[in-house]
Each structure stands twice: as C-alpha cells, then as structure tokens.
Amino acid sequence: NPPPIWSLMPPEAIERSALLDRLCIEIGRNPGDIIRSMFVPVAYDHVSATRESIVEATDAGFGHIVPGLTPP
C-alpha cells in the first residue's frame, strides 16, 4: 500500500502538522509514515518570500511541495 498523503494549505499547515504528530504518537502510530504535502503560493515579484515559505515547510517536515502558480 502506498503511504498516506496529508495535504494542507498555509497558514495553519505547520501547526496542524505538529498536532498530527502528537495525535499519531498518542495512538502509537509513526508520524513519519505520513507524507506531508503543502500548497505554497508562488510570488513572482517576491522570490525570496516564496523561497522562505518553501524552506519553512520543508523544515517542518513537508516533503511534498505543490507550487501555486498563477499566470505571469
């Protein structure tokens, strides 16, 4: 079976991911077995802000990033 994927959007994604970790531990499940996915809006005119959002997400354990692209 493929691992479950849990997908969220900012701004509450990181906090909810931490809650998921705690709840998994409470029931004896390994939180690392769940792939974390986050939608990250891309700001073409603020590339550094987009980069910071991606780093923040990956640092929080989100290994799957979905870039939110809009027409340029």
Short mmCIF file of N, CA and C in Angstrom, two decimals:
data_model
loop_
_atom_site.label_atom_id
_atom_site.label_comp_id
_atom_site.label_asym_id
_atom_site.label_seq_id
_atom_site.Cartn_x
_atom_site.Cartn_y
_atom_site.Cartn_z
N ASN A 1 0.83 -1.20 0.00
CA ASN A 1 0.00 0.00 0.00
C ASN A 1 0.87 1.25 0.00
N PRO A 2 0.49 2.24 -0.78
CA PRO A 2 1.25 3.49 -0.75
C PRO A 2 1.00 4.22 0.56
N PRO A 3 1.97 5.02 1.00
CA PRO A 3 1.78 5.76 2.25
C PRO A 3 0.70 6.82 2.09
N PRO A 4 0.01 7.14 3.19
CA PRO A 4 -1.00 8.20 3.11
C PRO A 4 -0.33 9.56 2.90
N ILE A 5 -1.02 10.41 2.17
CA ILE A 5 -0.54 11.78 1.95
C ILE A 5 -1.51 12.73 2.63
N TRP A 6 -0.97 13.62 3.42
CA TRP A 6 -1.77 14.59 4.14
C TRP A 6 -1.43 15.96 3.57
N SER A 7 -2.38 16.63 2.95
CA SER A 7 -2.12 17.89 2.25
C SER A 7 -2.85 19.04 2.92
N LEU A 8 -2.12 20.13 3.14
CA LEU A 8 -2.67 21.32 3.79
C LEU A 8 -2.23 22.57 3.07
N MET A 9 -2.88 23.66 3.43
CA MET A 9 -2.51 24.97 2.91
C MET A 9 -2.11 25.87 4.07
N PRO A 10 -1.18 26.82 3.82
CA PRO A 10 -0.84 27.78 4.85
C PRO A 10 -2.07 28.62 5.19
N PRO A 11 -2.16 29.30 6.29
CA PRO A 11 -1.08 29.48 7.26
C PRO A 11 -1.06 28.44 8.37
N GLU A 12 -2.10 27.65 8.55
CA GLU A 12 -2.16 26.75 9.70
C GLU A 12 -1.51 25.40 9.46
N ALA A 13 -0.94 25.16 8.33
CA ALA A 13 -0.42 23.84 7.97
C ALA A 13 0.64 23.34 8.95
N ILE A 14 1.58 24.18 9.31
CA ILE A 14 2.68 23.74 10.17
C ILE A 14 2.16 23.40 11.56
N GLU A 15 1.25 24.22 12.09
CA GLU A 15 0.69 23.95 13.41
C GLU A 15 -0.14 22.66 13.39
N ARG A 16 -0.92 22.47 12.34
CA ARG A 16 -1.74 21.26 12.23
C ARG A 16 -0.88 20.02 12.03
N SER A 17 0.25 20.17 11.36
CA SER A 17 1.16 19.05 11.20
C SER A 17 1.74 18.63 12.55
N ALA A 18 2.08 19.60 13.38
CA ALA A 18 2.57 19.30 14.72
C ALA A 18 1.49 18.59 15.54
N LEU A 19 0.24 19.01 15.38
CA LEU A 19 -0.87 18.34 16.07
C LEU A 19 -1.00 16.90 15.58
N LEU A 20 -0.88 16.69 14.27
CA LEU A 20 -0.95 15.34 13.72
C LEU A 20 0.15 14.47 14.33
N ASP A 21 1.35 15.01 14.47
CA ASP A 21 2.45 14.26 15.10
C ASP A 21 2.06 13.82 16.50
N ARG A 22 1.56 14.75 17.29
CA ARG A 22 1.18 14.42 18.67
C ARG A 22 0.08 13.36 18.72
N LEU A 23 -0.93 13.50 17.86
CA LEU A 23 -2.03 12.54 17.86
C LEU A 23 -1.56 11.15 17.40
N CYS A 24 -0.68 11.11 16.41
CA CYS A 24 -0.14 9.82 15.97
C CYS A 24 0.61 9.14 17.11
N ILE A 25 1.43 9.90 17.81
CA ILE A 25 2.19 9.33 18.92
C ILE A 25 1.25 8.81 20.00
N GLU A 26 0.18 9.54 20.28
CA GLU A 26 -0.79 9.12 21.29
C GLU A 26 -1.41 7.76 20.97
N ILE A 27 -1.62 7.47 19.68
CA ILE A 27 -2.26 6.20 19.32
C ILE A 27 -1.24 5.14 18.89
N GLY A 28 0.05 5.47 19.01
CA GLY A 28 1.09 4.50 18.70
C GLY A 28 1.44 4.38 17.24
N ARG A 29 1.10 5.39 16.47
CA ARG A 29 1.42 5.37 15.04
C ARG A 29 2.66 6.23 14.78
N ASN A 30 3.47 5.82 13.84
CA ASN A 30 4.67 6.57 13.49
C ASN A 30 4.26 7.74 12.59
N PRO A 31 4.42 8.99 13.07
CA PRO A 31 4.04 10.14 12.24
C PRO A 31 4.85 10.24 10.95
N GLY A 32 6.04 9.66 10.94
CA GLY A 32 6.87 9.70 9.75
C GLY A 32 6.35 8.84 8.61
N ASP A 33 5.35 8.00 8.91
CA ASP A 33 4.76 7.17 7.86
C ASP A 33 3.79 7.95 6.98
N ILE A 34 3.47 9.17 7.38
CA ILE A 34 2.51 10.00 6.63
C ILE A 34 3.28 11.06 5.86
N ILE A 35 3.10 11.08 4.56
CA ILE A 35 3.75 12.10 3.72
C ILE A 35 3.01 13.42 3.91
N ARG A 36 3.76 14.46 4.19
CA ARG A 36 3.17 15.79 4.38
C ARG A 36 3.29 16.57 3.08
N SER A 37 2.21 17.16 2.65
CA SER A 37 2.17 17.93 1.41
C SER A 37 1.60 19.31 1.71
N MET A 38 2.20 20.34 1.12
CA MET A 38 1.73 21.71 1.35
C MET A 38 1.67 22.49 0.04
N PHE A 39 0.58 23.19 -0.13
CA PHE A 39 0.42 24.14 -1.24
C PHE A 39 1.15 25.42 -0.83
N VAL A 40 2.06 25.89 -1.66
CA VAL A 40 2.80 27.13 -1.38
C VAL A 40 2.59 28.08 -2.55
N PRO A 41 1.90 29.21 -2.30
CA PRO A 41 1.74 30.19 -3.39
C PRO A 41 3.09 30.74 -3.84
N VAL A 42 3.24 30.91 -5.12
CA VAL A 42 4.47 31.47 -5.69
C VAL A 42 4.24 32.94 -5.99
N ALA A 43 5.11 33.77 -5.43
CA ALA A 43 5.05 35.21 -5.67
C ALA A 43 6.20 35.56 -6.63
N TYR A 44 5.85 35.77 -7.89
CA TYR A 44 6.87 36.03 -8.90
C TYR A 44 7.71 37.28 -8.58
N ASP A 45 7.08 38.27 -7.98
CA ASP A 45 7.80 39.51 -7.69
C ASP A 45 8.44 39.51 -6.31
N HIS A 46 8.26 38.42 -5.55
CA HIS A 46 8.88 38.28 -4.22
C HIS A 46 9.45 36.87 -4.09
N VAL A 47 10.43 36.58 -4.92
CA VAL A 47 11.01 35.24 -4.97
C VAL A 47 11.57 34.83 -3.61
N SER A 48 12.17 35.76 -2.90
CA SER A 48 12.76 35.40 -1.60
C SER A 48 11.67 34.98 -0.61
N ALA A 49 10.50 35.59 -0.66
CA ALA A 49 9.40 35.20 0.23
C ALA A 49 8.92 33.79 -0.12
N THR A 50 8.85 33.49 -1.39
CA THR A 50 8.46 32.14 -1.83
C THR A 50 9.49 31.13 -1.34
N ARG A 51 10.76 31.46 -1.51
CA ARG A 51 11.84 30.57 -1.06
C ARG A 51 11.75 30.34 0.45
N GLU A 52 11.50 31.39 1.21
CA GLU A 52 11.38 31.27 2.67
C GLU A 52 10.20 30.37 3.05
N SER A 53 9.10 30.49 2.34
CA SER A 53 7.94 29.64 2.61
C SER A 53 8.25 28.17 2.36
N ILE A 54 8.98 27.91 1.29
CA ILE A 54 9.34 26.53 0.97
C ILE A 54 10.30 25.97 2.02
N VAL A 55 11.28 26.76 2.43
CA VAL A 55 12.22 26.32 3.46
C VAL A 55 11.49 26.06 4.77
N GLU A 56 10.58 26.94 5.14
CA GLU A 56 9.81 26.77 6.37
C GLU A 56 9.00 25.47 6.31
N ALA A 57 8.39 25.21 5.17
CA ALA A 57 7.59 23.99 5.01
C ALA A 57 8.46 22.74 5.09
N THR A 58 9.58 22.73 4.39
CA THR A 58 10.44 21.54 4.42
C THR A 58 11.07 21.35 5.80
N ASP A 59 11.41 22.43 6.47
CA ASP A 59 11.95 22.33 7.83
C ASP A 59 10.92 21.74 8.80
N ALA A 60 9.64 21.96 8.50
CA ALA A 60 8.56 21.44 9.35
C ALA A 60 8.16 20.02 8.97
N GLY A 61 8.86 19.41 8.01
CA GLY A 61 8.60 18.03 7.66
C GLY A 61 7.74 17.81 6.43
N PHE A 62 7.42 18.87 5.72
CA PHE A 62 6.64 18.73 4.49
C PHE A 62 7.61 18.38 3.36
N GLY A 63 7.51 17.14 2.89
CA GLY A 63 8.41 16.68 1.85
C GLY A 63 7.86 16.82 0.44
N HIS A 64 6.60 17.19 0.34
CA HIS A 64 5.95 17.33 -0.95
C HIS A 64 5.38 18.75 -1.03
N ILE A 65 5.95 19.55 -1.89
CA ILE A 65 5.54 20.95 -2.03
C ILE A 65 4.80 21.11 -3.37
N VAL A 66 3.62 21.70 -3.31
CA VAL A 66 2.83 21.98 -4.51
C VAL A 66 2.89 23.48 -4.76
N PRO A 67 3.65 23.91 -5.78
CA PRO A 67 3.74 25.35 -6.03
C PRO A 67 2.43 25.89 -6.62
N GLY A 68 1.97 26.98 -6.04
CA GLY A 68 0.76 27.63 -6.53
C GLY A 68 1.12 28.66 -7.57
N LEU A 69 1.07 28.26 -8.82
CA LEU A 69 1.47 29.14 -9.91
C LEU A 69 0.26 29.87 -10.48
N THR A 70 0.43 31.14 -10.74
CA THR A 70 -0.57 31.94 -11.42
C THR A 70 0.01 32.40 -12.75
N PRO A 71 -0.82 32.79 -13.68
CA PRO A 71 -0.26 33.29 -14.94
C PRO A 71 0.64 34.49 -14.70
N PRO A 72 1.81 34.53 -15.33
CA PRO A 72 2.74 35.68 -15.13
C PRO A 72 2.18 36.96 -15.71
#
